[in-house]
Every structure is written in structure tokens, then in C-alpha cells.
Short mmCIF file of C-alpha atoms in Angstrom, two decimals:
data_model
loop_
_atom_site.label_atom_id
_atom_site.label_comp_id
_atom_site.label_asym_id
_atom_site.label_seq_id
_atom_site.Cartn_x
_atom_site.Cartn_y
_atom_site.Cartn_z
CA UNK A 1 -153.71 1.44 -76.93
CA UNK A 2 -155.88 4.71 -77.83
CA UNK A 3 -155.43 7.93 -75.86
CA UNK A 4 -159.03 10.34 -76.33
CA UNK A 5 -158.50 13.75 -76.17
CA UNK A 6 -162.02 15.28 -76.77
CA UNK A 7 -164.15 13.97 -79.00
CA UNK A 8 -167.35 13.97 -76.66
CA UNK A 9 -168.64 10.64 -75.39
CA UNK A 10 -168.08 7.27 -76.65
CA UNK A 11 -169.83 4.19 -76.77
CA UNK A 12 -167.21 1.63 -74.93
CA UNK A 13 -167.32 -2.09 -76.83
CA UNK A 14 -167.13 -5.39 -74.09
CA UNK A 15 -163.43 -5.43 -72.98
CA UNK A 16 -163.77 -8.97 -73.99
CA UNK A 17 -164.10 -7.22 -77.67
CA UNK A 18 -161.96 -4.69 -77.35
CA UNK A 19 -158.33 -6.04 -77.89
CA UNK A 20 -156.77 -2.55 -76.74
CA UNK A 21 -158.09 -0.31 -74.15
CA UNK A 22 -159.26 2.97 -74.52
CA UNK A 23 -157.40 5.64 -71.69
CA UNK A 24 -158.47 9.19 -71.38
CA UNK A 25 -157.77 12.40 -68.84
CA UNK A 26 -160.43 13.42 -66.10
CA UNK A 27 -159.68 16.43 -64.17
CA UNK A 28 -161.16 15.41 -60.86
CA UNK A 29 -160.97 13.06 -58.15
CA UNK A 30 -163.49 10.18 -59.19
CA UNK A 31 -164.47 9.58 -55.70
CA UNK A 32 -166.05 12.57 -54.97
CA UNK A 33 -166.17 14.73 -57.80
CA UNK A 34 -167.07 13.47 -61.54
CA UNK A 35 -168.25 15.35 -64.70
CA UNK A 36 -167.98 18.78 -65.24
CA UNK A 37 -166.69 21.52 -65.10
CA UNK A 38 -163.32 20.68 -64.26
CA UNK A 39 -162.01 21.93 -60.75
CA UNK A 40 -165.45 24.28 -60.37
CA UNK A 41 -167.24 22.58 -57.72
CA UNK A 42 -164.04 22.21 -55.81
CA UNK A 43 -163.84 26.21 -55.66
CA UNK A 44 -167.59 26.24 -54.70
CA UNK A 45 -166.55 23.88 -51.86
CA UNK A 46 -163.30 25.81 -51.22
CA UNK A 47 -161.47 21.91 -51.10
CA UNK A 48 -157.50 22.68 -50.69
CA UNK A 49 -157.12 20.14 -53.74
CA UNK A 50 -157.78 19.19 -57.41
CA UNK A 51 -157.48 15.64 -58.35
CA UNK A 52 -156.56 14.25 -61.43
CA UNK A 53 -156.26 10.91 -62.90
CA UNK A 54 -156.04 9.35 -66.27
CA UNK A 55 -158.77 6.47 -66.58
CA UNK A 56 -159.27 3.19 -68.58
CA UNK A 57 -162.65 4.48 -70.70
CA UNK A 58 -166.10 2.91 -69.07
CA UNK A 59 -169.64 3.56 -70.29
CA UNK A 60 -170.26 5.12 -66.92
CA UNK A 61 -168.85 9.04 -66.94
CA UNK A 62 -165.79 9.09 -65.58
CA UNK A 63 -166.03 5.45 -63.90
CA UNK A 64 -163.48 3.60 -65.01
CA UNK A 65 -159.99 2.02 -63.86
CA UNK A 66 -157.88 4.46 -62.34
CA UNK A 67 -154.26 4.03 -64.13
CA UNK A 68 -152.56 7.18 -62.35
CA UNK A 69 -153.73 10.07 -59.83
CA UNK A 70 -152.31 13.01 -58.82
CA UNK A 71 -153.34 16.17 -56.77
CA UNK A 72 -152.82 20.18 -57.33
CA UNK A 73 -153.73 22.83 -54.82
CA UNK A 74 -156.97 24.45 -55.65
CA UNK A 75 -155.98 28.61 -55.53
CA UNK A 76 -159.15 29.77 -54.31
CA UNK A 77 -158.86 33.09 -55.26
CA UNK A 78 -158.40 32.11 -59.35
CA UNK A 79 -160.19 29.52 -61.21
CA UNK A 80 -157.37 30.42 -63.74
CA UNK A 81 -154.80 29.60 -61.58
CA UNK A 82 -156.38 26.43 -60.57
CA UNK A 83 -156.69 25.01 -63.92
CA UNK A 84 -153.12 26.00 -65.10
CA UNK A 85 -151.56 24.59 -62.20
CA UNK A 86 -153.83 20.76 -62.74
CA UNK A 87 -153.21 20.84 -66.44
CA UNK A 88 -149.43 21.43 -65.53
CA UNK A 89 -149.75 18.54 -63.75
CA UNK A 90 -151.45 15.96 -65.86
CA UNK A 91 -149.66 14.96 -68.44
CA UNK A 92 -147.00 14.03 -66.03
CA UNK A 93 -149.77 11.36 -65.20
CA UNK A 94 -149.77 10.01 -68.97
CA UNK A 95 -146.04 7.98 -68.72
CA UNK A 96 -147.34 6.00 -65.22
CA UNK A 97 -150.61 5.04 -66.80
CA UNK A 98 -149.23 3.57 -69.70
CA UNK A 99 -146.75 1.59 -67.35
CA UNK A 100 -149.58 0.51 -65.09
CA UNK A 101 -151.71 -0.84 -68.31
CA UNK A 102 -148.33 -2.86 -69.52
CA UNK A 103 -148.18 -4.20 -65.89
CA UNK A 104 -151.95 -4.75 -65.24
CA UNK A 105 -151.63 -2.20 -62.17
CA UNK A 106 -154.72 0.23 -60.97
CA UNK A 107 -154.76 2.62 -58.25
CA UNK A 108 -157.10 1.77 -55.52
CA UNK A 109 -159.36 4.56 -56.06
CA UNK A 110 -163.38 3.90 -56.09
CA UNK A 111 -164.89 6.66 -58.82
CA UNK A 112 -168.06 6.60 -56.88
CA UNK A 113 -168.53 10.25 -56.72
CA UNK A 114 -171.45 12.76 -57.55
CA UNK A 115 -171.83 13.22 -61.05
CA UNK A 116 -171.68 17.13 -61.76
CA UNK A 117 -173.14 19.03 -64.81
CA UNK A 118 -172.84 22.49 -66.01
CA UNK A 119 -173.44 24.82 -63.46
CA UNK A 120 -176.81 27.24 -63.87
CA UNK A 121 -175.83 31.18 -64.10
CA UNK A 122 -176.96 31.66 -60.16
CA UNK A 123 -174.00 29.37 -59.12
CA UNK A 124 -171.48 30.88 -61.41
CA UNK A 125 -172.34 34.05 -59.67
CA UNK A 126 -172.36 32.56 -56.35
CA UNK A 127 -168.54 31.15 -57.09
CA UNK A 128 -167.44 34.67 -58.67
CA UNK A 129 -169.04 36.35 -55.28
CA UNK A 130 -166.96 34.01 -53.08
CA UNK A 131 -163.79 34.49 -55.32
CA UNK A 132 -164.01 38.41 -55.05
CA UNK A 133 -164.50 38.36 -51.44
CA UNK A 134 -161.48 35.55 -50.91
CA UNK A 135 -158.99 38.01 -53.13
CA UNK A 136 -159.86 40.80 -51.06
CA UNK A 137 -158.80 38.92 -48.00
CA UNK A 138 -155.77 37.30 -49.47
CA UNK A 139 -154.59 41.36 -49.70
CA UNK A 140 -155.88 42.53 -46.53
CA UNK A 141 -153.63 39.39 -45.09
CA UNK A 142 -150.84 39.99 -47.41
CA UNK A 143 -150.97 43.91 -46.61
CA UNK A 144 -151.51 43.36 -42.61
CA UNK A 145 -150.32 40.00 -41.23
CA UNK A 146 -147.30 38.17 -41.23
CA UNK A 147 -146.14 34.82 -40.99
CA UNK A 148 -142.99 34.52 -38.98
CA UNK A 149 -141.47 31.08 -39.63
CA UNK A 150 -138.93 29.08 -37.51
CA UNK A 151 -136.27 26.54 -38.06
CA UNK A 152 -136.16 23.24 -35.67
CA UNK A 153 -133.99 19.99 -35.38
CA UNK A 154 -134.46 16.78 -34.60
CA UNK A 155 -132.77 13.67 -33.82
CA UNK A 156 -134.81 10.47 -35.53
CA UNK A 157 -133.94 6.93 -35.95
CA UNK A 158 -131.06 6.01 -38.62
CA UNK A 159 -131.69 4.60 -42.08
CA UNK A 160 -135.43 6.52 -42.19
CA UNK A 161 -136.43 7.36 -45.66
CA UNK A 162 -137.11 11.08 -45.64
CA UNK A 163 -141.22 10.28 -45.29
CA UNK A 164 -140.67 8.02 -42.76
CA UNK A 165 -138.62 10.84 -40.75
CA UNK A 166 -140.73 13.42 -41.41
CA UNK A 167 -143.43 11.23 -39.77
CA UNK A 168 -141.47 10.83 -36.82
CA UNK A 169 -140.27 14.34 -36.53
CA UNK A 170 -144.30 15.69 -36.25
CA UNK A 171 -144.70 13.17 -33.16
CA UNK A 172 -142.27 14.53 -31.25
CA UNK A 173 -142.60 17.68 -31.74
CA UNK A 174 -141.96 18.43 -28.07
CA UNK A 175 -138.22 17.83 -28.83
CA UNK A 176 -138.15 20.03 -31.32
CA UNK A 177 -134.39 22.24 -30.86
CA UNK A 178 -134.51 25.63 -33.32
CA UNK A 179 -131.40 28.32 -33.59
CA UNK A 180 -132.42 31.85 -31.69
CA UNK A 181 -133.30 34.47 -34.13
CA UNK A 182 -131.29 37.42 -33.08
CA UNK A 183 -132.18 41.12 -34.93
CA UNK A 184 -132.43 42.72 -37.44
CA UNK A 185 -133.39 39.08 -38.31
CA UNK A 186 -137.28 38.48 -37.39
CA UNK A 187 -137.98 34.69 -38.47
CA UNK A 188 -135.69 32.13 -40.39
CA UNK A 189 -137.73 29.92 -43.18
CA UNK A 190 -136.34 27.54 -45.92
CA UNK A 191 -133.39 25.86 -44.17
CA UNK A 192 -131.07 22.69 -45.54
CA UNK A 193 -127.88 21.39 -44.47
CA UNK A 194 -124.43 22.38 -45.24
CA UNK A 195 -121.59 20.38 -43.67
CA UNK A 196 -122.55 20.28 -39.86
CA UNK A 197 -124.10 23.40 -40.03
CA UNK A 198 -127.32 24.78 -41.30
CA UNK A 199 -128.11 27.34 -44.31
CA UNK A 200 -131.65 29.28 -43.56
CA UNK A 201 -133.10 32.43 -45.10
CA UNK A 202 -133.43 34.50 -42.43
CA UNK A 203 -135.60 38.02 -42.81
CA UNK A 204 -134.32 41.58 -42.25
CA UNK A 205 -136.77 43.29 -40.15
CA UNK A 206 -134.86 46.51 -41.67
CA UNK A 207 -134.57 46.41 -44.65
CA UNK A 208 -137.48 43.51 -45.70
CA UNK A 209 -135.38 41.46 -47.64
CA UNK A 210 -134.45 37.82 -47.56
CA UNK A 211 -130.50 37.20 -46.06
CA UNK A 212 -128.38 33.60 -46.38
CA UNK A 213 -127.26 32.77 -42.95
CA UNK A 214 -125.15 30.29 -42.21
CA UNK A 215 -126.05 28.92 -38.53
CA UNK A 216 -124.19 26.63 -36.05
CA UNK A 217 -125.91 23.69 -35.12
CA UNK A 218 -125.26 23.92 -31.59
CA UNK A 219 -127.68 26.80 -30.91
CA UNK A 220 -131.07 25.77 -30.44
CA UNK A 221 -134.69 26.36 -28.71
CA UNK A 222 -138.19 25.08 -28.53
CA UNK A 223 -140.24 25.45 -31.59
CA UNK A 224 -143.72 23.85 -33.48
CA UNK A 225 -144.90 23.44 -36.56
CA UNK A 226 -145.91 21.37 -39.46
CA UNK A 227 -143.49 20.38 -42.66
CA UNK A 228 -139.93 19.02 -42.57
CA UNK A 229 -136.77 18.38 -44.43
CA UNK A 230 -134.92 15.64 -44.22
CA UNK A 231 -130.95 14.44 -44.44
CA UNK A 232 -130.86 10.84 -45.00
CA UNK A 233 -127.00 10.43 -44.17
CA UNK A 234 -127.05 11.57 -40.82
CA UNK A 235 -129.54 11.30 -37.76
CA UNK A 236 -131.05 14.37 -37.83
CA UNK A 237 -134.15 15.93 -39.58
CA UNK A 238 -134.13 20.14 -40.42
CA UNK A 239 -137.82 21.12 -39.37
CA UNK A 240 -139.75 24.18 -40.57
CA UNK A 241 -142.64 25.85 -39.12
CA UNK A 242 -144.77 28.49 -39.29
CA UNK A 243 -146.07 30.66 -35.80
CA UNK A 244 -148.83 32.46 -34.86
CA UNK A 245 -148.81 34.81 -37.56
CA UNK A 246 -147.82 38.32 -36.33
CA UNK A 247 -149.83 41.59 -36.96
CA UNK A 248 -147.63 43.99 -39.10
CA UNK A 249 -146.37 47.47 -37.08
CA UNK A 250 -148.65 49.50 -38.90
CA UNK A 251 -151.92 48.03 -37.94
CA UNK A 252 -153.65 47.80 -34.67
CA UNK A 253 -154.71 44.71 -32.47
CA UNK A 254 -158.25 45.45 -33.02
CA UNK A 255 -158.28 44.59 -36.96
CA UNK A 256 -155.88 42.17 -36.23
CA UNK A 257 -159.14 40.35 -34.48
CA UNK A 258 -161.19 41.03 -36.72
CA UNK A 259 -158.77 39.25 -39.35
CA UNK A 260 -158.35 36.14 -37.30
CA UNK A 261 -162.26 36.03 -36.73
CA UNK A 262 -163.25 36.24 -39.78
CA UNK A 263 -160.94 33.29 -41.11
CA UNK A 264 -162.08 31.47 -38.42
CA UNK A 265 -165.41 31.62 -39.53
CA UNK A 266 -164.88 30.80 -43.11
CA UNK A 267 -162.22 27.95 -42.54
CA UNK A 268 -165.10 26.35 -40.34
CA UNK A 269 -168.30 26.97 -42.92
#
């Protein structure tokens, strides 16, 4: 087997010729996005992901077998940040692909995407424009909003892997049980099991630092959200979720508005 790094585009012999194939990185999910520049036109698009695969070599630009694919979030603030975090990511891919070529395996994944070249000077601009004006509103939100999180429980059925829970958990979230937060405290975020009781970090509205708490299990309320940990030993499943994020004392309702409008807008463009 030959791994390419570089080294431009090849000419691909007949696999009936070739008596080893020829496996190389694209940074890119195949199916929508091939070519170049690596995670660019995904910014330009503002997609929440980066795929990544490593690929049996075709004479068709990143068209070939899939061997292994993963997925990085796309920080759409920094195209630095974006690349560090896929090329973190990729050779992690490297060990499954060579296991899926010893076992014949693919991953069902159809690289019939658009083919992307270089972009001209105008669209650089137009991607540095729209990453100037998304940092500037990752600080307003950072400096004026806050997320205040809550922790939930659940009953689900035994023997659920911790997917298959999670699964359940989000379709009933109407049974959803979380602890009260009581002050100084103002959300609790990040919680896991300890005995029969739950660990959370739980937010000092004084002092704005993160506290441990350890909470009983018995004291609960209603609650919704999105993500979810599971404990695979007992019949329960620890829920986190984020609410309406809250405006931060020092700001008014009006730019509050304003905030949520414009993200609005943008999230549906």
C-alpha cells in the first residue's frame, strides 16, 4: 500500500494493474465539497462542519473509495482555527482506513460533490468581510448575553447503549426532572453521576466563577434542551440543556433585540 502526501496529481494505473492501492487525505466531505481550498467554501457557506476522509486514489479529483470519514466543527470566526482543529483530526482517520482496505470495507459515502478551485481575490475578500463581522458578534455575545444551562433526568429503558438513550431521552423531553437552582447559583452545566447523587458545575452569580456541587437526586423540575449523558448501569440518563439565553445586568432589553434579530437573520440567510 502507498500513502501520497503531496506530490500534485497522479495518473492512477487500472486497479486490475495496480497490485496495491494508492490512499491519500482530502480535507472535505466528497459529497458536497471537492477540490480546493480545504475547509474555505465551507466558511463562505458558514456549514457548522468540515469533513474529512482518507480516499482510495481515482483519476477523478477527489472521487474515489471512501476508506474513513470524520467531521470537525467549522469556527466561523477563524479559518485558522478551522484548519487546526480538521488536521487534528485526520490522521486519526489513517489507522481505520488501512483496516478497512485489509477488510475490503468502504464507507457509504457518494463523492459526487462540486468540484472547487482557487478562489478569485473578490471572494477571499468577501470571506474575510464575513469573518470580521462574525468576530465582532461572537464579542458583542460573549460581552452581553448569557447562556444559562440546566441539568435534567430521565428514566429510559434498561440495557440502552448510551446513543440509544440519548435518543430516547430527546423524545421525551416532556419528562424531563432537573434539580432547582437556588442562589448565588444562576444555572448548573456539565453534570455526571456520583453514587446516587449527581456532581454539576453550578455558577456563582457573585463571584462569576464555576462551583462543584454535589446534588441529591430527589430534587427535580421541568427542563428542555438538546445533549445528554448517559449511565449505562442504572436506568437513568443525566440531561443537559441550554435556555433562552439571558441578557447580562448591564445591558438593556432593547440591544438585547437587536442581538437576537440580527442572529436570526444570519442563521436563516
Amino acid at each position: 500500500m502507498v500513502v501520497k502526501f503531496g506530490l500534485g496529481l497522479l495518473r492512477i494505473p487500472h486497479p486490475l494493474t495496480l497490485s496495491i492501492p494508492i490512499i491519500s487525505y482530502h480535507h472535505g466531505d466528497p459529497s458536497a465539497y471537492r477540490g480546493r481550498p480545504a475547509g474555505f467554501y465551507e466558511m463562505l457557506k458558514k456549514e457548522p462542519f468540515l469533513g474529512q476522509i482518507v480516499q482510495v486514489l481515482a483519476n477523478r479529483l477527489d472521487a474515489g473509495e471512501v476508506l474513513a470519514f470524520a467531521q470537525t466543527r467549522v469556527v466561523q470566526h477563524s479559518y485558522r482555527q478551522t484548519l487546526i482543529d480538521s488536521f487534528r483530526m485526520s490522521p486519526l482517520l489513517l489507522g481505520k482506513a488501512l483496516q478497512a482496505v485489509a477488510n475490503g470495507n468502504r464507507v457509504n459515502l457518494q463523492p459526487n460533490g462540486k468540484l472547487f478551485r482557487l478562489p478569485s481575490d473578490i471572494i477571499v475578500l468577501v470571506l474575510a468581510t464575513k469573518m470580521f463581522m462574525r468576530a465582532i458578534g461572537r464579542v458583542a455575545y460573549g460581552a452581553f448575553i448569557e447562556k444559562r444551562w440546566r441539568v435534567s433526568m430521565v428514566d429510559h429503558a434498561g440495557g440502552a447503549c448510551p446513543t440509544e438513550a440519548i435518543e430516547q431521552a430527546a423524545k421525551r423531553s416532556q419528562q424531563w426532572e432537573s434539580p432547582h437552582v437556588r442562589p448565588p447559583h444562576r444555572f448548573h452545566a456539565d453534570p455526571f453521576f456520583f453514587g446516587e447523587d449527581i456532581l454539576v458545575e453550578a455558577m456563582n452569580g457573585r463571584t462569576g466563577k464555576g462551583e462543584l456541587l454535589r446534588l441529591r437526586g430527589d430534587s427535580r423540575a421541568s427542563c428542555s434542551g438538546c445533549a445528554a449523558t448517559a449511565r449505562s448501569r442504572s436506568a437513568d440518563c443525566l440531561v443537559t440543556s441550554p435556555t433562552l439565553p439571558r441578557l447580562k445586568k448591564t445591558v438593556g432589553a432593547t440591544l438585547f433585540q437587536r442581538l437576537r434579530a440580527g442572529r436570526a437573520r444570519q442563521s436563516t440567510n
